mmCIF file of C-alpha atoms in Angstrom:
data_model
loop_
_atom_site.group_PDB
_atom_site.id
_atom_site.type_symbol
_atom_site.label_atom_id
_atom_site.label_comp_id
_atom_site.label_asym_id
_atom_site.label_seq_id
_atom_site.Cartn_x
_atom_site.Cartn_y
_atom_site.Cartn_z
ATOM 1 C CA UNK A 1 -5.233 7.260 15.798
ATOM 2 C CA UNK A 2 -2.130 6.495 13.349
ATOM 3 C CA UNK A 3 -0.853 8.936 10.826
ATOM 4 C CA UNK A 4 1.711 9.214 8.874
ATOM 5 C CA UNK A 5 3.214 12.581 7.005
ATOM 6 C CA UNK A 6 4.805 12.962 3.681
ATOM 7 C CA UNK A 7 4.960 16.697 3.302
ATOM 8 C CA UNK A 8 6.785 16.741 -0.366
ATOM 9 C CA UNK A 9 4.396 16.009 -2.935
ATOM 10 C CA UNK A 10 7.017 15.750 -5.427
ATOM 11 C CA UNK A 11 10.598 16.323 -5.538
ATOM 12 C CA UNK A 12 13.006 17.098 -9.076
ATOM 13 C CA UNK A 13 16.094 16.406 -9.230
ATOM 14 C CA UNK A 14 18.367 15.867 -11.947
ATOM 15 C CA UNK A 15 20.541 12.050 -12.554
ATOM 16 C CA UNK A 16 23.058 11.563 -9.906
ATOM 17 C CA UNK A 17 22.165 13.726 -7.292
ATOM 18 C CA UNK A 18 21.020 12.668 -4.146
ATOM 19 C CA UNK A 19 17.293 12.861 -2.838
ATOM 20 C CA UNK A 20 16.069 12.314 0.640
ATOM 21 C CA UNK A 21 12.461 11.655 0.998
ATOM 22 C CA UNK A 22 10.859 12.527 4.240
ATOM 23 C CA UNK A 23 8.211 10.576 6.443
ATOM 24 C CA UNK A 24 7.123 11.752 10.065
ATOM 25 C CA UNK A 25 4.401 9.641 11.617
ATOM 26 C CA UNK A 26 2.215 9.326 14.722
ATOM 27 C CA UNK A 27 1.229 6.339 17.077
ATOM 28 C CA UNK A 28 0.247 5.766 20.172
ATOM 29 C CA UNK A 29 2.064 2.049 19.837
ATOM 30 C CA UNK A 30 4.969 1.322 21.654
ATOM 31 C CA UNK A 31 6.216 -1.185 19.130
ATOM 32 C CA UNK A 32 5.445 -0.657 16.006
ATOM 33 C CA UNK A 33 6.554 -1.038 12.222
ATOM 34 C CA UNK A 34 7.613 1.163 9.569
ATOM 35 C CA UNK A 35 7.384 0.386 5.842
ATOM 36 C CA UNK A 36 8.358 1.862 2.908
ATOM 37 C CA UNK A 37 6.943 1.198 -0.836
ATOM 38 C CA UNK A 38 7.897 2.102 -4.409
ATOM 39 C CA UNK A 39 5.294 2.698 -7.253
ATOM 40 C CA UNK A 40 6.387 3.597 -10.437
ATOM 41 C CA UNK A 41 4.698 4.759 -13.823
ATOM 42 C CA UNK A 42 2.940 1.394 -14.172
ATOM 43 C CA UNK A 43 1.320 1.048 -11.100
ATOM 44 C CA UNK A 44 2.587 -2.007 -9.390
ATOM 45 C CA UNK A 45 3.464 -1.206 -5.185
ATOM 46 C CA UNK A 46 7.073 -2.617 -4.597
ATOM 47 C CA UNK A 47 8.297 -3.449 -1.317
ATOM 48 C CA UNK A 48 11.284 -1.571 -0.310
ATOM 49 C CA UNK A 49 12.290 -1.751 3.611
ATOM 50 C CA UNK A 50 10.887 -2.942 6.751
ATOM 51 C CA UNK A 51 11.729 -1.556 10.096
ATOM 52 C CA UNK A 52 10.659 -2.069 13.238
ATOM 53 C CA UNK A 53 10.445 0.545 16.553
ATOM 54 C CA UNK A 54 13.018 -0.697 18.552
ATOM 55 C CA UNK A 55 15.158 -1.043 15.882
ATOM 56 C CA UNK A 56 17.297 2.779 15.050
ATOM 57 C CA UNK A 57 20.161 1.254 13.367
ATOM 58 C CA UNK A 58 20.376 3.261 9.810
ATOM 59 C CA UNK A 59 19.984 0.835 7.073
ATOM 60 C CA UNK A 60 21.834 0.925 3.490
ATOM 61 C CA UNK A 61 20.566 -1.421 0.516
ATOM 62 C CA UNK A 62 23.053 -0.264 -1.936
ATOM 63 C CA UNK A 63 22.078 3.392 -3.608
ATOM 64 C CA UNK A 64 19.107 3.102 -1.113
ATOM 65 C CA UNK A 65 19.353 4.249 3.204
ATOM 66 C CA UNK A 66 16.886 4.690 5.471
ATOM 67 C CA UNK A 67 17.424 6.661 9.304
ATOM 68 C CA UNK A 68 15.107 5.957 11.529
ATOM 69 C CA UNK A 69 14.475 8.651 14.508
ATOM 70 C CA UNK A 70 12.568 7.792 16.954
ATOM 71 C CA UNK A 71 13.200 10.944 18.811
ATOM 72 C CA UNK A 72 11.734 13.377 16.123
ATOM 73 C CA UNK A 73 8.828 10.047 15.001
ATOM 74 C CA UNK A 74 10.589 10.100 11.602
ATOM 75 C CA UNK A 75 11.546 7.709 9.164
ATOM 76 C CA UNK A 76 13.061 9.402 6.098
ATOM 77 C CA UNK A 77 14.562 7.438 2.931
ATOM 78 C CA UNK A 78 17.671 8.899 1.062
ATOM 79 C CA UNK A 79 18.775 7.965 -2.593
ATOM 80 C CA UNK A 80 22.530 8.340 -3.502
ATOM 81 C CA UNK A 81 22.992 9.019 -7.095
ATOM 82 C CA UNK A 82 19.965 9.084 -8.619
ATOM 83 C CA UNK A 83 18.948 7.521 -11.712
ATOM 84 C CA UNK A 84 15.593 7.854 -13.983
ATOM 85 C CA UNK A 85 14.967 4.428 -13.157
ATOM 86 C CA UNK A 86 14.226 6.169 -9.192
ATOM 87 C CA UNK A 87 11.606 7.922 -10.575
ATOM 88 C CA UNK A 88 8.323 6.724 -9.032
ATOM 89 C CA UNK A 89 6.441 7.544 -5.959
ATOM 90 C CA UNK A 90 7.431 6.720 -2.648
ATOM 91 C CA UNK A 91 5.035 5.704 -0.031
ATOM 92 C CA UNK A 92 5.645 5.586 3.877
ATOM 93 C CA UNK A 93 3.453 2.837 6.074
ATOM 94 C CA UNK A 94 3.113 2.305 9.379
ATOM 95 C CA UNK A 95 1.649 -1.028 10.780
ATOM 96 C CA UNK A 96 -1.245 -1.170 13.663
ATOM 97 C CA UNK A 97 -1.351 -4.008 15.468
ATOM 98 C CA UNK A 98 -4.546 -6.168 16.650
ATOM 99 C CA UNK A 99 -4.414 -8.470 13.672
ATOM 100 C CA UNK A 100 -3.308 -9.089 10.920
ATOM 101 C CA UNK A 101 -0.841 -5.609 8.788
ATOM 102 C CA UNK A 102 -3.534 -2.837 7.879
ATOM 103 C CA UNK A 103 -1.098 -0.121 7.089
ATOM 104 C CA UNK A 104 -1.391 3.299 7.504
ATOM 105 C CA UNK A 105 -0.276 5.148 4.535
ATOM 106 C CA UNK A 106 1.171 8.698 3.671
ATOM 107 C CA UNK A 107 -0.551 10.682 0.580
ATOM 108 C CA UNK A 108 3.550 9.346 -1.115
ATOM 109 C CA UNK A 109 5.965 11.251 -2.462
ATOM 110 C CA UNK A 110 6.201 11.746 -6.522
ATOM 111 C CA UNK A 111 9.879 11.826 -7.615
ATOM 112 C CA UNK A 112 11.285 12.841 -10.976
ATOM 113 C CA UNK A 113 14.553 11.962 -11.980
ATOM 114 C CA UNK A 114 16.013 13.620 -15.347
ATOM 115 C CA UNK A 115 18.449 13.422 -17.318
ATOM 116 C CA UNK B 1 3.592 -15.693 -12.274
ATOM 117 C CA UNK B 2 4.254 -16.517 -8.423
ATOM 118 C CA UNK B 3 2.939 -12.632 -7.342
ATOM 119 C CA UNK B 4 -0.608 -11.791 -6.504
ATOM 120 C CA UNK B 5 -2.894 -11.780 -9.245
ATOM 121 C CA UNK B 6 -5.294 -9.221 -9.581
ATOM 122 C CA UNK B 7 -7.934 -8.588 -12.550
ATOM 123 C CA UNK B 8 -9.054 -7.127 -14.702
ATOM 124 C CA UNK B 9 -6.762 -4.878 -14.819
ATOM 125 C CA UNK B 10 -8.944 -2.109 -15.758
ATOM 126 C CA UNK B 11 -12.784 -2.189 -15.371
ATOM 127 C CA UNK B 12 -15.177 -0.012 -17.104
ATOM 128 C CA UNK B 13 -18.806 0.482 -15.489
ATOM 129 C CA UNK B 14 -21.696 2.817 -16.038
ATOM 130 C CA UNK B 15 -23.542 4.296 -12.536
ATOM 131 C CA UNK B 16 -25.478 2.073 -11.225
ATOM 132 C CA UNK B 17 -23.865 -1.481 -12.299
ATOM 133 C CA UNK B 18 -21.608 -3.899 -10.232
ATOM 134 C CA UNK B 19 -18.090 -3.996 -10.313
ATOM 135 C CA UNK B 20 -16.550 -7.382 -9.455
ATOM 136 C CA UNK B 21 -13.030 -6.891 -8.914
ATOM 137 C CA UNK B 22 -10.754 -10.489 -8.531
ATOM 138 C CA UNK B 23 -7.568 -11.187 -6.326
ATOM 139 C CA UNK B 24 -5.276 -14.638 -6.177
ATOM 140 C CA UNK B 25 -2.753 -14.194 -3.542
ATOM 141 C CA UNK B 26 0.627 -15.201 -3.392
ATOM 142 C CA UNK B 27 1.008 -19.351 -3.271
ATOM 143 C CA UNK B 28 0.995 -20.191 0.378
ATOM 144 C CA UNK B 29 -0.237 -16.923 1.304
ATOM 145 C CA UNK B 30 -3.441 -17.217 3.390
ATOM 146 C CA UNK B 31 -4.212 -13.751 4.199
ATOM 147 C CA UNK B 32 -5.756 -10.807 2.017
ATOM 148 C CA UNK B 33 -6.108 -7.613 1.886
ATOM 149 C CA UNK B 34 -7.869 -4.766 -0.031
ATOM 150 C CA UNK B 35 -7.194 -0.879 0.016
ATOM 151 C CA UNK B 36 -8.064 1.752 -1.979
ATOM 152 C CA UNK B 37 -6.596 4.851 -3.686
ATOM 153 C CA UNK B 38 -8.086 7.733 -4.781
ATOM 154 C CA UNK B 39 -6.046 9.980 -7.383
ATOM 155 C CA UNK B 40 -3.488 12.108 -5.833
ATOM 156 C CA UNK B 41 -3.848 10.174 -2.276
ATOM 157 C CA UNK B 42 -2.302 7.187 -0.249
ATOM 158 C CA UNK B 43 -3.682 3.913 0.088
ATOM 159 C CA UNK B 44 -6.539 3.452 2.678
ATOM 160 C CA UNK B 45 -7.035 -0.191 4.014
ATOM 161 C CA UNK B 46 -10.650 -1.558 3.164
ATOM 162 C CA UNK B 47 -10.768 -5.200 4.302
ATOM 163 C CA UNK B 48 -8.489 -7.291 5.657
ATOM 164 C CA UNK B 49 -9.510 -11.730 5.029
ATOM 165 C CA UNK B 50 -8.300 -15.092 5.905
ATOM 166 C CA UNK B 51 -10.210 -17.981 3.664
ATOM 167 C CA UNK B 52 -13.618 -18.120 4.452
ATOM 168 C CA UNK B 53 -13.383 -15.524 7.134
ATOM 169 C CA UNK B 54 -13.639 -11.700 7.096
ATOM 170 C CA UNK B 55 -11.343 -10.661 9.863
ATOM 171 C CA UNK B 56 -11.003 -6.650 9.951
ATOM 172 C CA UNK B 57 -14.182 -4.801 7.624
ATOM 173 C CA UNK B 58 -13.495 -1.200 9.529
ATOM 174 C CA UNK B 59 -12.543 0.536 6.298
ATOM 175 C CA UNK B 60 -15.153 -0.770 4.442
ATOM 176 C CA UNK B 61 -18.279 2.118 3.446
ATOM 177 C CA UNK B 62 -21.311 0.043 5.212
ATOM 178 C CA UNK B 63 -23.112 -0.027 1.800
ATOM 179 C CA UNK B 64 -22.723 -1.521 -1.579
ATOM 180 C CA UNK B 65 -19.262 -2.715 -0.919
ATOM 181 C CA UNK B 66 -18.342 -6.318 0.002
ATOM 182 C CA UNK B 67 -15.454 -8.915 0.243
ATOM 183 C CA UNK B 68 -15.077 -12.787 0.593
ATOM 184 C CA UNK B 69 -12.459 -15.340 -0.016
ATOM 185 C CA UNK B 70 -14.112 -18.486 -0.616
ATOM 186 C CA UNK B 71 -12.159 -21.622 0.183
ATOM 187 C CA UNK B 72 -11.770 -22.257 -3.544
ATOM 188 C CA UNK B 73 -11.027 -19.195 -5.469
ATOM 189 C CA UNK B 74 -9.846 -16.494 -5.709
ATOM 190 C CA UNK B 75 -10.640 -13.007 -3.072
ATOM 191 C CA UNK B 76 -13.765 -10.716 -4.285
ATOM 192 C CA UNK B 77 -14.726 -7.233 -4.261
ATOM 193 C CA UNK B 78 -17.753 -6.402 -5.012
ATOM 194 C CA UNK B 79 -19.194 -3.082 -5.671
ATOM 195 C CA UNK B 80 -22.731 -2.883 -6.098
ATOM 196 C CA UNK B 81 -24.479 0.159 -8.149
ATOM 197 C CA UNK B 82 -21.466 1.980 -8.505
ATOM 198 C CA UNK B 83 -21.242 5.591 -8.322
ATOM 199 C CA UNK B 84 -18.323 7.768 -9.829
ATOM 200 C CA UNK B 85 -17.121 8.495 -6.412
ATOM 201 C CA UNK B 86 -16.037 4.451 -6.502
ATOM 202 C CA UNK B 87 -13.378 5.255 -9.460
ATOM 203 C CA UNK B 88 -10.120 4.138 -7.654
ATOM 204 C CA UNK B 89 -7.346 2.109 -8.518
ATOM 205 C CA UNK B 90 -8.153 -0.885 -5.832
ATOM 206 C CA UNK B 91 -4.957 -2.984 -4.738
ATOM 207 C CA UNK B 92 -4.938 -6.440 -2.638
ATOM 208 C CA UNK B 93 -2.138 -7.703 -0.811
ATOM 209 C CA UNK B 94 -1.552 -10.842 0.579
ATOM 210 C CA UNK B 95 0.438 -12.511 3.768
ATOM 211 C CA UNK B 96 1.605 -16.112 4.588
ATOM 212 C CA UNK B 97 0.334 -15.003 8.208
ATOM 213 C CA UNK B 98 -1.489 -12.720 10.233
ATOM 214 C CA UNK B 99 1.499 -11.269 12.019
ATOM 215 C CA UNK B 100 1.548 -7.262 11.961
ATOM 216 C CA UNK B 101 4.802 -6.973 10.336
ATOM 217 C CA UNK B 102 4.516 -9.216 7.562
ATOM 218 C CA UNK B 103 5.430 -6.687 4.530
ATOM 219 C CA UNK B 104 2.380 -7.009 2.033
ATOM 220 C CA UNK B 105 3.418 -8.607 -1.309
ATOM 221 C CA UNK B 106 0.676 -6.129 -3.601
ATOM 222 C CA UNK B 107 -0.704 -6.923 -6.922
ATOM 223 C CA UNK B 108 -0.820 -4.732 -9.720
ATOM 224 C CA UNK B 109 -3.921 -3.386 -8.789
ATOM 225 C CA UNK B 110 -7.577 -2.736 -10.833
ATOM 226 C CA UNK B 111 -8.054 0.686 -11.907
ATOM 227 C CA UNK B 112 -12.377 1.338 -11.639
ATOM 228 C CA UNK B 113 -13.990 3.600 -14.166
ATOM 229 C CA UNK B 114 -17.990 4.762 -13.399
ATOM 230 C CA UNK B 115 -18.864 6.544 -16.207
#
């Protein structure tokens, strides 16, 4: 069976600090991929990053990195600089295969960015 | 609007009525997907859908829920005689294909009331 961990229920920081969110999952798969997706306030899921197991290059989108361990089964996202624009929760995925993407989500991760 | 269209946006029912929940994927996306989310927790995958076919039902409860996606049309939902466990926000996603890591492209989601 999949699962996938997101122990911080929600993380405060204050504008322009830097926030790592943290994602450990389980799988039997030996390939596999790892998703991450953005909610904010009104509701919509975003996607953010897609990576896939054989893959452990880090990964920078601008403010935005992900490292990918497949040592420790984690996939944790870190925001440089925050802004209150960040402020939204974060959900980690991980794919099973045998048709089609039915994601296995974490519970997410609620973080507030203030001023 | 070239996203996935869900509505309403927010539905109202009293115990016992149907809920009818509506979902236009992406243009050229064939493939659809439904999951659920309870307050406070992750998405959990429901039903995964080509057109005309139901491909993956496993997360579906085995009563009073169903799913289609007609040939013409948009994806359905349908609760029957809802119960206040059923308020959830419910989210589709759709896919140009069936591959497993094909990121879903989510709509805004319908947020269920039973009253």
């Amino acid at each position: 069976a999949q699962k996938v961990t997101q122990a911080q229920t929600e993380i405060s920081v204050v504008e322009k600090e830097d926030v790592t969110l943290d994602c450990v999952y389980e799988t039997r798969d030996t390939t596999y991929y790892l998703f991450w997706y953005k909610q904010p306030p009104s509701g919509e899921l975003v996607f953010l990053i897609r990576r896939n197991s054989f893959d452990e290059q880090n990964e920078i989108s601008g403010r935005y990195s992900w490292n990918f361990q497949k040592s420790t089964s984690s996939f944790n996202f870190t925001i440089t600089a925050s802004q209150v624009v960040d402020s939204a929760v974060y959900f980690c995925a991980l794919s099973k295969g045998g048709g089609g993407n039915k994601l296995t989500f974490g519970t997410g991760t609620q973080l507030k960015v203030e001023l | 609007n070239a996203g996935v269209m869900q509505n309403p946006r927010h539905l109202v029912r009293r115990r016992g009525q149907e809920a009818r929940l509506r979902c236009s994927p992406m243009k050229g996306h064939s493939h659809v997907y439904w999951y659920r989310q309870l307050p406070e927790e992750g998405l959990k995958f429901m039903v995964y859908l080509q057109k005309e076919n139901i491909i993956d039902e496993s997360g579906m409860p085995k009563e009073r829920f169903s799913a289609e996606f007609p040939k013409e049309g948009p994806s359905i939902l349908r609760i029957q005689q809802v119960v206040r466990g059923d308020s959830a926000a419910y989210f589709c996603a759709s896919t140009p294909d069936g591959a497993y890591n094909s990121p879903l492209h989510f709509g805004n989601g319908t947020r269920l009331t039973v009253t």
